[in-house]
PDB file of C-alpha atoms in Angstrom:
ATOM      1  CA  UNK A 650      -2.434   7.608 -14.528  1.00  0.00           C
ATOM      2  CA  UNK A 651      -3.931   4.760 -12.104  1.00  0.00           C
ATOM      3  CA  UNK A 652      -1.958   1.762 -11.462  1.00  0.00           C
ATOM      4  CA  UNK A 653      -3.147  -1.513  -9.541  1.00  0.00           C
ATOM      5  CA  UNK A 654      -1.332  -1.151  -6.006  1.00  0.00           C
ATOM      6  CA  UNK A 655      -1.715  -2.741  -2.555  1.00  0.00           C
ATOM      7  CA  UNK A 656      -1.905   0.135  -0.186  1.00  0.00           C
ATOM      8  CA  UNK A 657      -0.886  -0.367   3.252  1.00  0.00           C
ATOM      9  CA  UNK A 658      -1.033   2.196   6.007  1.00  0.00           C
ATOM     10  CA  UNK A 659      -0.037   0.888   9.632  1.00  0.00           C
ATOM     11  CA  UNK A 660      -1.350   3.133  12.267  1.00  0.00           C
ATOM     12  CA  UNK A 661      -2.945   2.107  15.568  1.00  0.00           C
ATOM     13  CA  UNK A 662      -5.872   4.411  15.337  1.00  0.00           C
ATOM     14  CA  UNK A 663      -7.248   3.291  11.538  1.00  0.00           C
ATOM     15  CA  UNK A 664      -5.039   0.514   9.732  1.00  0.00           C
ATOM     16  CA  UNK A 665      -5.650   0.212   5.935  1.00  0.00           C
ATOM     17  CA  UNK A 666      -4.887  -2.600   3.841  1.00  0.00           C
ATOM     18  CA  UNK A 667      -6.431  -2.163   0.129  1.00  0.00           C
ATOM     19  CA  UNK A 668      -6.001  -3.538  -3.560  1.00  0.00           C
ATOM     20  CA  UNK A 669      -6.987  -1.208  -5.985  1.00  0.00           C
ATOM     21  CA  UNK A 670      -6.349   1.307  -8.631  1.00  0.00           C
ATOM     22  CA  UNK A 671      -4.321   4.032  -7.358  1.00  0.00           C
ATOM     23  CA  UNK A 672      -3.965   7.569  -8.770  1.00  0.00           C
ATOM     24  CA  UNK A 673      -1.370   9.872  -7.141  1.00  0.00           C
ATOM     25  CA  UNK A 674      -2.192  13.453  -8.300  1.00  0.00           C
ATOM     26  CA  UNK A 675       0.725  15.046  -6.064  1.00  0.00           C
ATOM     27  CA  UNK A 676      -1.226  16.055  -3.080  1.00  0.00           C
ATOM     28  CA  UNK A 677      -1.497  14.704   0.414  1.00  0.00           C
ATOM     29  CA  UNK A 678      -4.039  12.151  -0.653  1.00  0.00           C
ATOM     30  CA  UNK A 679      -4.173   9.746  -3.542  1.00  0.00           C
ATOM     31  CA  UNK A 680      -7.424   8.666  -5.116  1.00  0.00           C
ATOM     32  CA  UNK A 681      -8.200   4.965  -4.974  1.00  0.00           C
ATOM     33  CA  UNK A 682     -10.800   2.490  -6.481  1.00  0.00           C
ATOM     34  CA  UNK A 683     -11.122  -0.441  -4.252  1.00  0.00           C
ATOM     35  CA  UNK A 684     -10.957  -3.814  -5.829  1.00  0.00           C
ATOM     36  CA  UNK A 685     -10.473  -5.779  -2.786  1.00  0.00           C
ATOM     37  CA  UNK A 686     -10.506  -4.738   0.891  1.00  0.00           C
ATOM     38  CA  UNK A 687      -8.505  -7.080   3.062  1.00  0.00           C
ATOM     39  CA  UNK A 688      -9.876  -5.594   6.528  1.00  0.00           C
ATOM     40  CA  UNK A 689     -13.402  -5.378   5.178  1.00  0.00           C
ATOM     41  CA  UNK A 690     -14.009  -1.640   5.694  1.00  0.00           C
ATOM     42  CA  UNK A 691     -14.681  -0.629   2.001  1.00  0.00           C
ATOM     43  CA  UNK A 692     -16.812  -2.273  -0.643  1.00  0.00           C
ATOM     44  CA  UNK A 693     -15.544  -3.251  -4.382  1.00  0.00           C
ATOM     45  CA  UNK A 694     -15.983  -0.293  -6.394  1.00  0.00           C
ATOM     46  CA  UNK A 695     -15.815   2.414  -3.749  1.00  0.00           C
ATOM     47  CA  UNK A 696     -13.775   5.665  -4.609  1.00  0.00           C
ATOM     48  CA  UNK A 697     -11.728   6.885  -1.517  1.00  0.00           C
ATOM     49  CA  UNK A 698      -9.212   9.221  -0.963  1.00  0.00           C
ATOM     50  CA  UNK A 699      -6.051   7.920   0.962  1.00  0.00           C
ATOM     51  CA  UNK A 700      -3.557   9.716   3.069  1.00  0.00           C
ATOM     52  CA  UNK A 701      -0.003   9.560   1.670  1.00  0.00           C
ATOM     53  CA  UNK A 702       1.993  10.267   4.976  1.00  0.00           C
ATOM     54  CA  UNK A 703       5.133   8.540   6.933  1.00  0.00           C
ATOM     55  CA  UNK A 704       3.149   5.540   7.876  1.00  0.00           C
ATOM     56  CA  UNK A 705       2.027   4.537   4.207  1.00  0.00           C
ATOM     57  CA  UNK A 706       3.613   1.962   1.838  1.00  0.00           C
ATOM     58  CA  UNK A 707       2.352   1.023  -1.496  1.00  0.00           C
ATOM     59  CA  UNK A 708       3.334  -1.835  -4.011  1.00  0.00           C
ATOM     60  CA  UNK A 709       2.631  -2.038  -7.637  1.00  0.00           C
ATOM     61  CA  UNK A 710       0.632  -5.150  -8.778  1.00  0.00           C
ATOM     62  CA  UNK A 711       0.843  -6.477 -12.548  1.00  0.00           C
ATOM     63  CA  UNK A 712      -2.765  -7.558 -13.682  1.00  0.00           C
ATOM     64  CA  UNK A 713      -1.649 -11.063 -14.572  1.00  0.00           C
ATOM     65  CA  UNK A 714      -1.299 -11.652 -10.933  1.00  0.00           C
ATOM     66  CA  UNK A 715      -4.398  -9.692  -9.570  1.00  0.00           C
ATOM     67  CA  UNK A 716      -6.380 -13.024  -8.983  1.00  0.00           C
ATOM     68  CA  UNK A 717      -3.626 -14.568  -6.847  1.00  0.00           C
ATOM     69  CA  UNK A 718      -3.445 -11.435  -4.680  1.00  0.00           C
ATOM     70  CA  UNK A 719      -7.207 -11.237  -3.886  1.00  0.00           C
ATOM     71  CA  UNK A 720      -7.119 -14.810  -2.793  1.00  0.00           C
ATOM     72  CA  UNK A 721      -4.088 -14.587  -0.476  1.00  0.00           C
ATOM     73  CA  UNK A 722      -4.955 -14.348   3.283  1.00  0.00           C
ATOM     74  CA  UNK A 723      -5.221 -11.234   4.956  1.00  0.00           C
ATOM     75  CA  UNK A 724      -2.318 -11.892   7.522  1.00  0.00           C
ATOM     76  CA  UNK A 725       0.150 -13.015   4.763  1.00  0.00           C
ATOM     77  CA  UNK A 726      -0.514  -9.787   2.756  1.00  0.00           C
ATOM     78  CA  UNK A 727       0.196  -7.834   5.887  1.00  0.00           C
ATOM     79  CA  UNK A 728       3.277  -9.461   6.883  1.00  0.00           C
ATOM     80  CA  UNK A 729       4.522  -8.935   3.217  1.00  0.00           C
ATOM     81  CA  UNK A 730       3.748  -5.218   3.406  1.00  0.00           C
ATOM     82  CA  UNK A 731       5.099  -4.772   6.755  1.00  0.00           C
ATOM     83  CA  UNK A 732       8.360  -6.442   5.706  1.00  0.00           C
ATOM     84  CA  UNK A 733       8.677  -4.513   2.418  1.00  0.00           C
ATOM     85  CA  UNK A 734       7.959  -1.047   4.562  1.00  0.00           C
ATOM     86  CA  UNK A 735      10.748  -2.003   6.755  1.00  0.00           C
ATOM     87  CA  UNK A 736      13.192  -2.688   4.120  1.00  0.00           C
ATOM     88  CA  UNK A 737      12.409   0.709   2.556  1.00  0.00           C
ATOM     89  CA  UNK A 738      12.714   2.650   5.800  1.00  0.00           C
ATOM     90  CA  UNK A 739      16.063   1.010   6.652  1.00  0.00           C
ATOM     91  CA  UNK A 740      17.321   1.775   2.798  1.00  0.00           C
ATOM     92  CA  UNK A 741      16.084   5.408   3.332  1.00  0.00           C
ATOM     93  CA  UNK A 742      17.771   5.712   7.032  1.00  0.00           C
ATOM     94  CA  UNK A 743      20.989   4.192   5.455  1.00  0.00           C
ATOM     95  CA  UNK A 744      20.826   6.867   2.689  1.00  0.00           C
ATOM     96  CA  UNK A 745      20.577   9.914   4.982  1.00  0.00           C
ATOM     97  CA  UNK A 746      23.247   8.330   7.163  1.00  0.00           C
ATOM     98  CA  UNK A 747      25.676   8.110   4.381  1.00  0.00           C
ATOM     99  CA  UNK A 748      24.861  11.770   3.226  1.00  0.00           C
ATOM    100  CA  UNK A 749      25.840  12.782   6.551  1.00  0.00           C
ATOM    101  CA  UNK A 750      28.943  11.245   6.715  1.00  0.00           C
ATOM    102  CA  UNK A 751      30.048  12.601   3.248  1.00  0.00           C
TER     103      UNK A 751
END
């Protein structure tokens, strides 16, 4: 089942920041149909495979908010996704440290 998501992959080699229909089939890559590419690398409607590795974070977007997300500036979206990813990793590290202490 595909959902609308913002996909953010922060790497020094090839950063990706996309808004699109996201389908995770349980493999190392997910399928994505691009609605909006904030970095200008892909065109609208293009179907691509995106990696699911340790430097990836994706957030579900509701259809009612789609227009607002496409009009938002790239630097604001990137900062938002970076904050969300940092918060997620801190939570996971806290869970791991908690499991070692018990």
